[in-house]
XYZ file of N, CA and C in Angstrom:
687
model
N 182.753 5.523 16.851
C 183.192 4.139 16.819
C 183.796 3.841 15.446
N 184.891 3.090 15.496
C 185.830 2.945 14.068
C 185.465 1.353 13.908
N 185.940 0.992 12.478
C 185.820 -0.157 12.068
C 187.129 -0.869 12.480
N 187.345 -2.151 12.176
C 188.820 -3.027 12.670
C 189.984 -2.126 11.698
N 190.919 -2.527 12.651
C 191.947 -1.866 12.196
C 192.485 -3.224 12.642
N 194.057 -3.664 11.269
C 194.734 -4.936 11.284
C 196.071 -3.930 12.414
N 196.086 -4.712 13.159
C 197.328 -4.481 14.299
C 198.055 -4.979 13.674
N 198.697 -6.283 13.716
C 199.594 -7.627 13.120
C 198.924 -8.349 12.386
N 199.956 -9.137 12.665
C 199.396 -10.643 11.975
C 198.128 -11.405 12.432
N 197.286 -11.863 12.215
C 195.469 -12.542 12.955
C 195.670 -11.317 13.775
N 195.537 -10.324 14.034
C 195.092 -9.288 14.944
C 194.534 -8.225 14.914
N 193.006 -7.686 14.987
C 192.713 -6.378 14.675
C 192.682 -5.574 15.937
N 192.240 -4.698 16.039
C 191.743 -3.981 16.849
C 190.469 -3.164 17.119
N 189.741 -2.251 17.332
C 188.341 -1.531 17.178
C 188.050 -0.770 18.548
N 188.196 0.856 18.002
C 187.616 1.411 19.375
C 186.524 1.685 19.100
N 185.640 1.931 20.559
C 184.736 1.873 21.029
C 184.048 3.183 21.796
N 182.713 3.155 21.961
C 182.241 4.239 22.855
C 182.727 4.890 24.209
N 182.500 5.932 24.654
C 183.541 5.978 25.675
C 182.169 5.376 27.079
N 182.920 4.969 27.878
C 182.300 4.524 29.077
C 182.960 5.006 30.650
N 181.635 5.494 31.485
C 181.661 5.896 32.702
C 182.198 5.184 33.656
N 183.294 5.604 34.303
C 184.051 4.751 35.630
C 184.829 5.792 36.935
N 183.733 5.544 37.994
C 184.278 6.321 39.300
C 184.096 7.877 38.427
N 182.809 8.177 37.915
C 182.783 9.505 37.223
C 183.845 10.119 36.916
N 184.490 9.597 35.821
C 185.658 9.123 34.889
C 185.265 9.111 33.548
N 185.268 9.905 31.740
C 185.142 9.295 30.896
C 186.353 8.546 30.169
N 185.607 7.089 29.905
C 187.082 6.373 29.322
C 186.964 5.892 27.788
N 187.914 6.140 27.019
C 187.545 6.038 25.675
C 188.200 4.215 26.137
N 187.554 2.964 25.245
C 187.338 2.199 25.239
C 188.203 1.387 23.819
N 188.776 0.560 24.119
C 189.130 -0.415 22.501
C 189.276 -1.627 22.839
N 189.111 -2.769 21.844
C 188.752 -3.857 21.629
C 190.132 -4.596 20.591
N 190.238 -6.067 20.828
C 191.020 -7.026 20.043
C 190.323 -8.050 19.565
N 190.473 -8.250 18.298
C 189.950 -9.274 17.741
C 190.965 -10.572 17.167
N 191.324 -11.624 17.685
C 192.142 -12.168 17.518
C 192.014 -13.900 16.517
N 192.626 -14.065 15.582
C 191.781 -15.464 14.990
C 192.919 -16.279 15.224
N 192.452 -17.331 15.371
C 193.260 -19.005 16.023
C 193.083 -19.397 14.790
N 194.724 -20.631 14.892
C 194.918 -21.338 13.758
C 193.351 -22.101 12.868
N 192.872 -22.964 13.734
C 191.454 -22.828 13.373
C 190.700 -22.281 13.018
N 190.461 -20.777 12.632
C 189.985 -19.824 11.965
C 188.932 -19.052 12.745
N 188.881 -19.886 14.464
C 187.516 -19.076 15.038
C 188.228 -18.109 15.237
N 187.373 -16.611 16.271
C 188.041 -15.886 16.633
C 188.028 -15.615 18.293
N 189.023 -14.784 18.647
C 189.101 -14.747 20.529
C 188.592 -12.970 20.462
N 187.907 -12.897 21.240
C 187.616 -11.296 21.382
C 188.043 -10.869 22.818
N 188.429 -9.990 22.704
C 189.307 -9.523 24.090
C 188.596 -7.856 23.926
N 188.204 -7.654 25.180
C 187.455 -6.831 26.062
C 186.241 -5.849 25.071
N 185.598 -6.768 24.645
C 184.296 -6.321 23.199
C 183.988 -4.877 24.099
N 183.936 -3.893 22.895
C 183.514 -2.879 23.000
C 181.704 -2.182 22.078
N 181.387 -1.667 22.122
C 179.588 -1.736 21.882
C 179.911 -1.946 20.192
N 178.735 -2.851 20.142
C 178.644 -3.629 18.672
C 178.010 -3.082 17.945
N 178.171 -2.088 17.363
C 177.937 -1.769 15.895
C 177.421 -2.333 14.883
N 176.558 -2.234 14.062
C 176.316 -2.763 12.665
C 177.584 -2.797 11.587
N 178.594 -2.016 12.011
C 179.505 -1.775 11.247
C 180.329 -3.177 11.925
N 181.047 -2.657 13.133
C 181.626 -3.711 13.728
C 181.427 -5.008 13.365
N 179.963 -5.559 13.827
C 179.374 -6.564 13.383
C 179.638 -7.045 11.924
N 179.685 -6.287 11.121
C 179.942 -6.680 9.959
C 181.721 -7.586 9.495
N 182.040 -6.236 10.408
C 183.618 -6.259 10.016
C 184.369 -8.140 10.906
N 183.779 -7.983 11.980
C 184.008 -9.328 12.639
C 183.180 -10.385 11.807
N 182.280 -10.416 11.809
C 181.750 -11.731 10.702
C 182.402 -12.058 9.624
N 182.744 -10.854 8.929
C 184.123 -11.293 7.215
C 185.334 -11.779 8.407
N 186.009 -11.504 9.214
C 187.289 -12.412 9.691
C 186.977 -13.759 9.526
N 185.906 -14.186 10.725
C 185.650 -15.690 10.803
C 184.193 -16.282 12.101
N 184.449 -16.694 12.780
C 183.489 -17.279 13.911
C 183.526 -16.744 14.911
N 182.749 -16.021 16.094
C 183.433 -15.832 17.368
C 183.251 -17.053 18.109
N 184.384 -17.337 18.408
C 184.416 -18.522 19.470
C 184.641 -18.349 20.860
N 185.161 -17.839 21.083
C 185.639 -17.035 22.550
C 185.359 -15.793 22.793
N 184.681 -14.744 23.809
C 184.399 -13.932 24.275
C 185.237 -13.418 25.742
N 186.146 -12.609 25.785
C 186.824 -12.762 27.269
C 186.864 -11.536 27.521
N 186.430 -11.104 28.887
C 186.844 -10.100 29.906
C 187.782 -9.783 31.124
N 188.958 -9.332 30.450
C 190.145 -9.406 31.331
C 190.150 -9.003 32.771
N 188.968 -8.075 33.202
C 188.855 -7.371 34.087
C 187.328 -8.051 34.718
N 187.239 -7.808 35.707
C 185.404 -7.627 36.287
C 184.810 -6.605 35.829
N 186.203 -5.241 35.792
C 185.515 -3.949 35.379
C 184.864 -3.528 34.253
N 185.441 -4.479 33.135
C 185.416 -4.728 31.702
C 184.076 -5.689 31.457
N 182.994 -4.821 31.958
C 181.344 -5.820 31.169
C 180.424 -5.045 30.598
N 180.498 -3.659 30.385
C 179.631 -2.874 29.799
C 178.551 -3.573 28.321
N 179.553 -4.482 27.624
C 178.951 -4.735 26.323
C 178.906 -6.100 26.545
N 179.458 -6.858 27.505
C 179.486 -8.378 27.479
C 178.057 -9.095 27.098
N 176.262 -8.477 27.318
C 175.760 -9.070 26.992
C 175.182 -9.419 25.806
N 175.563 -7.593 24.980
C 175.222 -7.627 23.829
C 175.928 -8.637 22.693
N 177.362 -8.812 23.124
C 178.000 -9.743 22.468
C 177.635 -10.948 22.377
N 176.814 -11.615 23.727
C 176.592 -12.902 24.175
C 175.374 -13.135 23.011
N 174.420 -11.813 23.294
C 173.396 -12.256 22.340
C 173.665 -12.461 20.613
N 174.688 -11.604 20.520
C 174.545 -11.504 19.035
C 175.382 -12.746 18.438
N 176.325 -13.729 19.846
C 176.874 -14.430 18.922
C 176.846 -15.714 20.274
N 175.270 -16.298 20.560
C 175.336 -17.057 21.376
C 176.207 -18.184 21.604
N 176.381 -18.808 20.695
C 176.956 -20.749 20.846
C 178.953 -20.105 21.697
N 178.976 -18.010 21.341
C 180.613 -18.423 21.844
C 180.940 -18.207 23.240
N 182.083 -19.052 23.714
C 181.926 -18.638 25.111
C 182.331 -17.883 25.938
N 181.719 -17.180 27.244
C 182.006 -16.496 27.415
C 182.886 -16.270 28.643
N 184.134 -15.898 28.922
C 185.004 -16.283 29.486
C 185.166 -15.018 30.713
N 185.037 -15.419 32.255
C 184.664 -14.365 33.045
C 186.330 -14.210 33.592
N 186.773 -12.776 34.046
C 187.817 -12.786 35.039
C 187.300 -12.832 36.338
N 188.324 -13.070 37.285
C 187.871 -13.165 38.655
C 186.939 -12.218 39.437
N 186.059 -12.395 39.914
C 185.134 -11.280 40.735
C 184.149 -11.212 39.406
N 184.475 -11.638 38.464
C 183.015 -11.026 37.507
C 181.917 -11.505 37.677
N 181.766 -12.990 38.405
C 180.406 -13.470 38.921
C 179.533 -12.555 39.838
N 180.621 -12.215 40.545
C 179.936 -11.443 41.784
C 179.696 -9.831 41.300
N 180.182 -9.479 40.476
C 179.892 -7.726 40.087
C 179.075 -7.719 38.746
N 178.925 -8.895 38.387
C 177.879 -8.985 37.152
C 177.181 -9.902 36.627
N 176.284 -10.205 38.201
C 175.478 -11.330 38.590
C 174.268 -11.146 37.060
N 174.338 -10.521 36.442
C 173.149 -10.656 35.533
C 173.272 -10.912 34.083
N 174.562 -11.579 34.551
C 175.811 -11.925 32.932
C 175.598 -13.134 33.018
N 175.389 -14.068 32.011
C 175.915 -15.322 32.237
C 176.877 -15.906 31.607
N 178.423 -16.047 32.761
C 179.309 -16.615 31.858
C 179.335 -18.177 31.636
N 180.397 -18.712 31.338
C 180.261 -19.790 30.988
C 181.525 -20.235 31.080
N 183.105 -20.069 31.520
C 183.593 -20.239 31.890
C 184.191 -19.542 32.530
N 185.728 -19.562 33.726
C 186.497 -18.922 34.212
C 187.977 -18.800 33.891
N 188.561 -17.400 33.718
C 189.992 -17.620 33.633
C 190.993 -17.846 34.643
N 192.054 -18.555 34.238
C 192.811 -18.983 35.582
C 194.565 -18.733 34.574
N 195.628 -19.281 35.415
C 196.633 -18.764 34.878
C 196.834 -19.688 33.333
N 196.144 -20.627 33.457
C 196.665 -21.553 32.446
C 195.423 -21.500 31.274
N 195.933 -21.480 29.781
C 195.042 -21.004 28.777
C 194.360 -22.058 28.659
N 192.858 -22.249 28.084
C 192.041 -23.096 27.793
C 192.531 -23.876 26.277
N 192.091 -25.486 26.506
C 192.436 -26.026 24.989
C 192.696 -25.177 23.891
N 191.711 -24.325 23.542
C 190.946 -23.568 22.850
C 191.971 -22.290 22.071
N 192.408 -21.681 22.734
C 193.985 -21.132 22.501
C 195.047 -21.451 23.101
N 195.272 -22.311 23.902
C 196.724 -22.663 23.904
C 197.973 -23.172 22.924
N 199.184 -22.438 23.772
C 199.550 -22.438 22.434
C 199.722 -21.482 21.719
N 198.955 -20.332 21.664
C 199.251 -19.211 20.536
C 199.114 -17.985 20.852
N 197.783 -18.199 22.644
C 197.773 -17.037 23.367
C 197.962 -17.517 24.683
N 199.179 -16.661 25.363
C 199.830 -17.045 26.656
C 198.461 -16.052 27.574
N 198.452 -16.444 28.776
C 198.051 -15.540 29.637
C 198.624 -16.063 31.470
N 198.371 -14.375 32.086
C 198.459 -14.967 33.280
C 197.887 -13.696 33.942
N 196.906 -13.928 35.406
C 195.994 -13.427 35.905
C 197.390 -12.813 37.182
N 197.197 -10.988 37.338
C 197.753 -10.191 37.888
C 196.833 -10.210 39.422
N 197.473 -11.015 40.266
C 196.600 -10.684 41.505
C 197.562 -9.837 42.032
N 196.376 -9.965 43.642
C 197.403 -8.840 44.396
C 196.846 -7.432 44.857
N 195.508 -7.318 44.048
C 194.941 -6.085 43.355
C 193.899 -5.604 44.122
N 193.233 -5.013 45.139
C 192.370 -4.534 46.105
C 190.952 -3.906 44.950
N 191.104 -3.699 43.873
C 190.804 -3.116 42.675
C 190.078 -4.654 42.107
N 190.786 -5.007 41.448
C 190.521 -6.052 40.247
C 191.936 -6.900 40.186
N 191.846 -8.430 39.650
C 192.630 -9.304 39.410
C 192.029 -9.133 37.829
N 193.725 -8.462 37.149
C 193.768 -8.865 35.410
C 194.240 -9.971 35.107
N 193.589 -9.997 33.832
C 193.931 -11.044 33.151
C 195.107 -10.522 32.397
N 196.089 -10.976 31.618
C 197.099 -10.318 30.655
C 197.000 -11.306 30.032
N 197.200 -10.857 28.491
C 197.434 -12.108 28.021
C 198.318 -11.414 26.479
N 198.874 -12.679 25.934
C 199.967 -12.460 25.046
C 200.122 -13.252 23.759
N 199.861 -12.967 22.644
C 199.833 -13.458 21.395
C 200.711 -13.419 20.671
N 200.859 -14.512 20.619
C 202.473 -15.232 20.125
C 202.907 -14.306 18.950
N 201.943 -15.120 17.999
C 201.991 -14.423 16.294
C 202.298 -12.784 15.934
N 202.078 -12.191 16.577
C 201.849 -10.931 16.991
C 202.912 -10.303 17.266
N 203.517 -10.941 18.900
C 203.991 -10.686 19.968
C 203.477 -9.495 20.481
N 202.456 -9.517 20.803
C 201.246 -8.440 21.378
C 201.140 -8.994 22.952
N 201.087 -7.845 23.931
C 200.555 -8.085 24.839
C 199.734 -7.380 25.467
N 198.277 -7.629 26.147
C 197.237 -7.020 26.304
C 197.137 -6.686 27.469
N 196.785 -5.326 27.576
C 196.487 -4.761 29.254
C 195.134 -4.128 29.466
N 194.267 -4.406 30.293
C 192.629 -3.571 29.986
C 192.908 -1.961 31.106
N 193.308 -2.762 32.454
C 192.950 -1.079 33.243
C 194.660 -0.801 33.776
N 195.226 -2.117 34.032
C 196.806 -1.726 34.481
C 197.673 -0.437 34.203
N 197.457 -0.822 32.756
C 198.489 0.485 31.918
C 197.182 1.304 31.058
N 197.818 2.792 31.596
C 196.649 3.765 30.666
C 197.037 5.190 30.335
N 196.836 5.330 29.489
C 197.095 7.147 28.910
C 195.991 7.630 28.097
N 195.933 9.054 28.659
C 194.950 9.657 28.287
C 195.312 10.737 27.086
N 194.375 10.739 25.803
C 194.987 12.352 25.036
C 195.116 13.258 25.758
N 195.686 14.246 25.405
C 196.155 15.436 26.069
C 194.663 16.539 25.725
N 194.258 16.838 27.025
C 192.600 17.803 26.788
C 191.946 16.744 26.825
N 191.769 15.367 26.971
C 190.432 14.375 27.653
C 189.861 14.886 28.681
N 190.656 15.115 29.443
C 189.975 15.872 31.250
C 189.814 17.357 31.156
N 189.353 17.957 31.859
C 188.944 19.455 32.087
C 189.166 19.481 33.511
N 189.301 20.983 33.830
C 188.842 21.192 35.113
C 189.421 20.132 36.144
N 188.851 20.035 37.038
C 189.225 19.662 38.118
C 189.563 18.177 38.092
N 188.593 17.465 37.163
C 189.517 16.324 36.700
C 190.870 16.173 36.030
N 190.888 17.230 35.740
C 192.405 17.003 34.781
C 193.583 17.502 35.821
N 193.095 17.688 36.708
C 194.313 17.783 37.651
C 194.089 16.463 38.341
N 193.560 15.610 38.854
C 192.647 14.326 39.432
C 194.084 13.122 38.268
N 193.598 13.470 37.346
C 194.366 12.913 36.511
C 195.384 12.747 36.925
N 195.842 13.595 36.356
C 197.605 13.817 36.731
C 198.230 13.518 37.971
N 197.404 13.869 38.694
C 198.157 13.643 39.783
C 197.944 11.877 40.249
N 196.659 11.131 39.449
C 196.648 9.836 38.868
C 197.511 9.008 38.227
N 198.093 9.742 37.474
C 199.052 9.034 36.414
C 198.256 9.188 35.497
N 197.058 9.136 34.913
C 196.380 8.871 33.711
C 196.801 9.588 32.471
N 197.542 10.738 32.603
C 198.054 10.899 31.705
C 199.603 11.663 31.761
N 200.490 11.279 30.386
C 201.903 11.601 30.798
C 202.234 10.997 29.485
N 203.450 11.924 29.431
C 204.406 11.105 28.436
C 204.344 9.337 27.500
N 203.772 8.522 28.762
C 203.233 7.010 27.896
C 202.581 6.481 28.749
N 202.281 5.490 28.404
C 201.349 4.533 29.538
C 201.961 4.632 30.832
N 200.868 4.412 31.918
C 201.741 3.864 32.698
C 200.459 3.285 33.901
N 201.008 3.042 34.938
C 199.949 2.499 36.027
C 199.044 3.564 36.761
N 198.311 3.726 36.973
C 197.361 5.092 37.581
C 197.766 4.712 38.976
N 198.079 5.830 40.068
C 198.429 5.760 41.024
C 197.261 4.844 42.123
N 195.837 4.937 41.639
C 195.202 4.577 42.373
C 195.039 2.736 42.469
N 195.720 2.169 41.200
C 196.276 0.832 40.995
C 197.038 0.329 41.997
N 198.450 1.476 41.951
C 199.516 0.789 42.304
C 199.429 0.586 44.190
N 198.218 1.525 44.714
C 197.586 1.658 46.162
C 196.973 0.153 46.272
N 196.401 0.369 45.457
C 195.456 -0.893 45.511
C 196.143 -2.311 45.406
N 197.317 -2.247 44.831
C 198.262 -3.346 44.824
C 199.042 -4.246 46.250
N 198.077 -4.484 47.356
C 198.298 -5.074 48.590
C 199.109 -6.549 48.843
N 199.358 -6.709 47.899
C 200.095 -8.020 48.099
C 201.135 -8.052 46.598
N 202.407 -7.163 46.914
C 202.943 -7.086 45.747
C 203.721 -8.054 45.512
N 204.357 -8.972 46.103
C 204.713 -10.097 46.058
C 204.015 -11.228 44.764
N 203.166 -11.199 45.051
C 202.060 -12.042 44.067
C 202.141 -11.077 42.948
N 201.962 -9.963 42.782
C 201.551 -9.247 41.633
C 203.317 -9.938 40.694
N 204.079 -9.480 41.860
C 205.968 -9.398 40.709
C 205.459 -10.966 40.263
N 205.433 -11.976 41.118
C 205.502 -13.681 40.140
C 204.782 -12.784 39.605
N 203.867 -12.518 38.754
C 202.515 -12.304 37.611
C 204.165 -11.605 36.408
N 204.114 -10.399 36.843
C 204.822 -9.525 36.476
C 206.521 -10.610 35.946
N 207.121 -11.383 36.928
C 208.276 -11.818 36.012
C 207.721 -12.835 34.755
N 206.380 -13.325 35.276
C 205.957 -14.264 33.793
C 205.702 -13.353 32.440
N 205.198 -11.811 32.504
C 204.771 -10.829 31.292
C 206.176 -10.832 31.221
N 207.011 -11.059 31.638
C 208.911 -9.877 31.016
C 209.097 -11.171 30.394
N 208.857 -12.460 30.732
C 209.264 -13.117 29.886
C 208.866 -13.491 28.687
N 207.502 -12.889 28.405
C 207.172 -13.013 26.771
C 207.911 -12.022 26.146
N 208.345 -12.508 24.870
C 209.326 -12.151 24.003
C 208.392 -10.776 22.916
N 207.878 -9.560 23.849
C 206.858 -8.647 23.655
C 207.175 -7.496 22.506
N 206.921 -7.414 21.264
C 207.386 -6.093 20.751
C 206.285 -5.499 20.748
N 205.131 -5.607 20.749
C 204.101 -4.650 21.046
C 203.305 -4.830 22.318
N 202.441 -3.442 22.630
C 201.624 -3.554 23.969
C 200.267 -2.837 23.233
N 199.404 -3.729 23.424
C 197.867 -2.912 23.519
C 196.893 -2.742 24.977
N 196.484 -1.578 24.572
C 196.029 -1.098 26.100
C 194.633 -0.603 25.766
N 193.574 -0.986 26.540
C 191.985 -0.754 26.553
C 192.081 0.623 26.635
N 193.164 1.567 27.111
C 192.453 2.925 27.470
C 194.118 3.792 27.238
N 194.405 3.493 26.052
C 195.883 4.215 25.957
C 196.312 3.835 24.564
N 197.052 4.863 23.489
C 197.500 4.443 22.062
C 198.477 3.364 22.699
N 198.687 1.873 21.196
C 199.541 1.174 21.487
C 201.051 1.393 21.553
N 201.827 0.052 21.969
C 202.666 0.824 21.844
C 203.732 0.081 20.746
N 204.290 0.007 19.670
C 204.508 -0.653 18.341
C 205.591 -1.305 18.448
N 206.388 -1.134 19.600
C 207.870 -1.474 19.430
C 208.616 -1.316 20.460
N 209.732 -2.514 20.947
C 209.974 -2.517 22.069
C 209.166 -2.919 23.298
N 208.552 -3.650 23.175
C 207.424 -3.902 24.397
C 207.473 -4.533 25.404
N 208.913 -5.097 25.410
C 209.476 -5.727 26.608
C 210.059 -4.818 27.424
N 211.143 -3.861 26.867
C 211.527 -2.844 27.393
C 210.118 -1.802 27.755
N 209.327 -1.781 27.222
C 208.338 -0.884 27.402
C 207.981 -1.403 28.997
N 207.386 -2.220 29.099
C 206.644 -3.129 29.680
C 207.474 -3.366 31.553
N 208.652 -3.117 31.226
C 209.469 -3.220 32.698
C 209.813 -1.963 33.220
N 209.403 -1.170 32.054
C 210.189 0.683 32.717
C 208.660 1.085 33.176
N 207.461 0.519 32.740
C 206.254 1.050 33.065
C 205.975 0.262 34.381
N 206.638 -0.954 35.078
C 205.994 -1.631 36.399
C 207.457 -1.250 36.860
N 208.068 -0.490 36.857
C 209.383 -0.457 37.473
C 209.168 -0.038 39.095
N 207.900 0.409 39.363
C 207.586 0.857 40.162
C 207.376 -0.615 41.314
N 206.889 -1.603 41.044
C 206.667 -2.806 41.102
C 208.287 -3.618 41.636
C-alpha cells in the first residue's frame, strides 16, 4: 500500500490492497479529492492504513465518502468508523448487496449541494452487472471509472486465468471494457445517454480503480475505449 500521490490540482490518489472478485485478484486505488471548502470527497476508499490515515488528515476533513459501484465496499466500513460525522454516499444496489453498511445517502445523476459545481457525475445504467457512478472533476479535468474501464500489468494472471483474461479484455494495450461488462450491458440505449454526457466533459485525464491512469487526451481516450458502445 503507497501513500497519496498528487494527481492534479486538489487531487491525490492511493493504491490499495489487492481484493478478491469472481476469484479474480484486483489491485485496487483510491481518489482523494478537496472542495473549495477545504473538506474532502473520497472516491472508492481503499484499506486504511496508518500511513494513509495520516496522509488524508494533513489534506483536510473527510466530508464525503462515495462508492461508485455496489461492487466497490470492501473498506467502506472501516472508513465510516474512522471518520464518522462523513457521509456516506451509496451507488445503486449497494443497499441490497451490503445490507450491513450503513449508508446515509444515495447517488443519482445530479451532484449533491455538497460538490456541485466542481464534481460532475452521472450514473451508467443499463448494466446486468452494476449501475456506475462516473464522475468528473472540473479542476483537474479528471474523470473517474471504478469497474467499466480496466487493465491489468502484464504477468498479474497466470495460468489459466491469464488466458480468462484476455480473452476478457482485462488486459491489452490500454484500458478498456472487460468483455463480460459489455454482455452485461442490456439496455444500451440508456448506457449511450450516460455515455454522450462523459464525451461531453472537457476530459484530459482518466483514472481507473483497476488500470494505470491515463494523463492526456481523455476525451479522445474515453470514446475510442466505449467505441464499442
Amino acid at each position: 500500500m503507497s501513500a497519496l500521490e498528487q494527481f492534479g490540482e486538489d487531487i491525490w490518489i492511493a493504491a490499495g490492497p489487492t481484493v478478491q472478485s469472481f476469484g479474480f485478484r484486483y489491485p485496487t486505488r483510491m481518489a482523494a479529492i478537496r472542495l473549495a471548502d477545504g473538506g474532502l470527497f473520497i472516491w472508492s476508499p481503499v484499506g486504511l492504513s496508518a500511513e494513509l490515515h495520516a496522509a488524508i488528515d494533513a489534506l483536510g476533513e473527510v466530508r464525503s465518502i462515495v462508492t461508485p459501484t455496489a461492487l466497490h465496499s470492501a473498506f467502506l466500513d472501516e472508513w465510516k468508523r474512522a471518520y464518522p460525522t462523513a457521509t456516506l454516499f451509496a451507488a445503486p444496489a449497494s443497499h441490497q448487496r451490503s445490507k450491513d453498511i450503513a449508508f446515509d445517502a444515495d447517488l443519482s445523476d445530479t451532484p449533491p449541494e455538497t460538490w456541485a459545481g466542481q464534481i460532475d457525475q452521472v450514473l451508467m445504467r443499463g448494466n446486468a452487472i452494476a449501475t456506475e457512478a462516473v464522475f468528473f472533476h472540473r479542476k483537474s479535468a479528471t474523470v473517474l471509472f471504478a469497474d467499466l474501464l480496466q487493465n491489468f500489468p502484464p504477468g498479474w494472471f497466470k495460468g489459466l486465468q491469464s488466458l480468462i483474461a484476455q480473452l476478457d479484455g482485462m488486459v491489452g494495450s490500454e484500458p478498456r471494457t472487460p468483455q463480460k461488462f459489455k454482455v452485461a450491458f442490456t439496455d444500451r440505449k440508456t448506457a449511450r445517454e450516460a455515455l454522450h454526457r462523459i464525451l461531453d466533459w472537457p476530459a484530459e485525464s482518466v483514472l481507473m480503480a483497476h488500470g494505470d491512469p491515463v494523463r492526456q487526451d481523455g476525451r479522445t481516450f474515453i470514446a475510442r475505449a466505449f467505441n464499442w458502445l
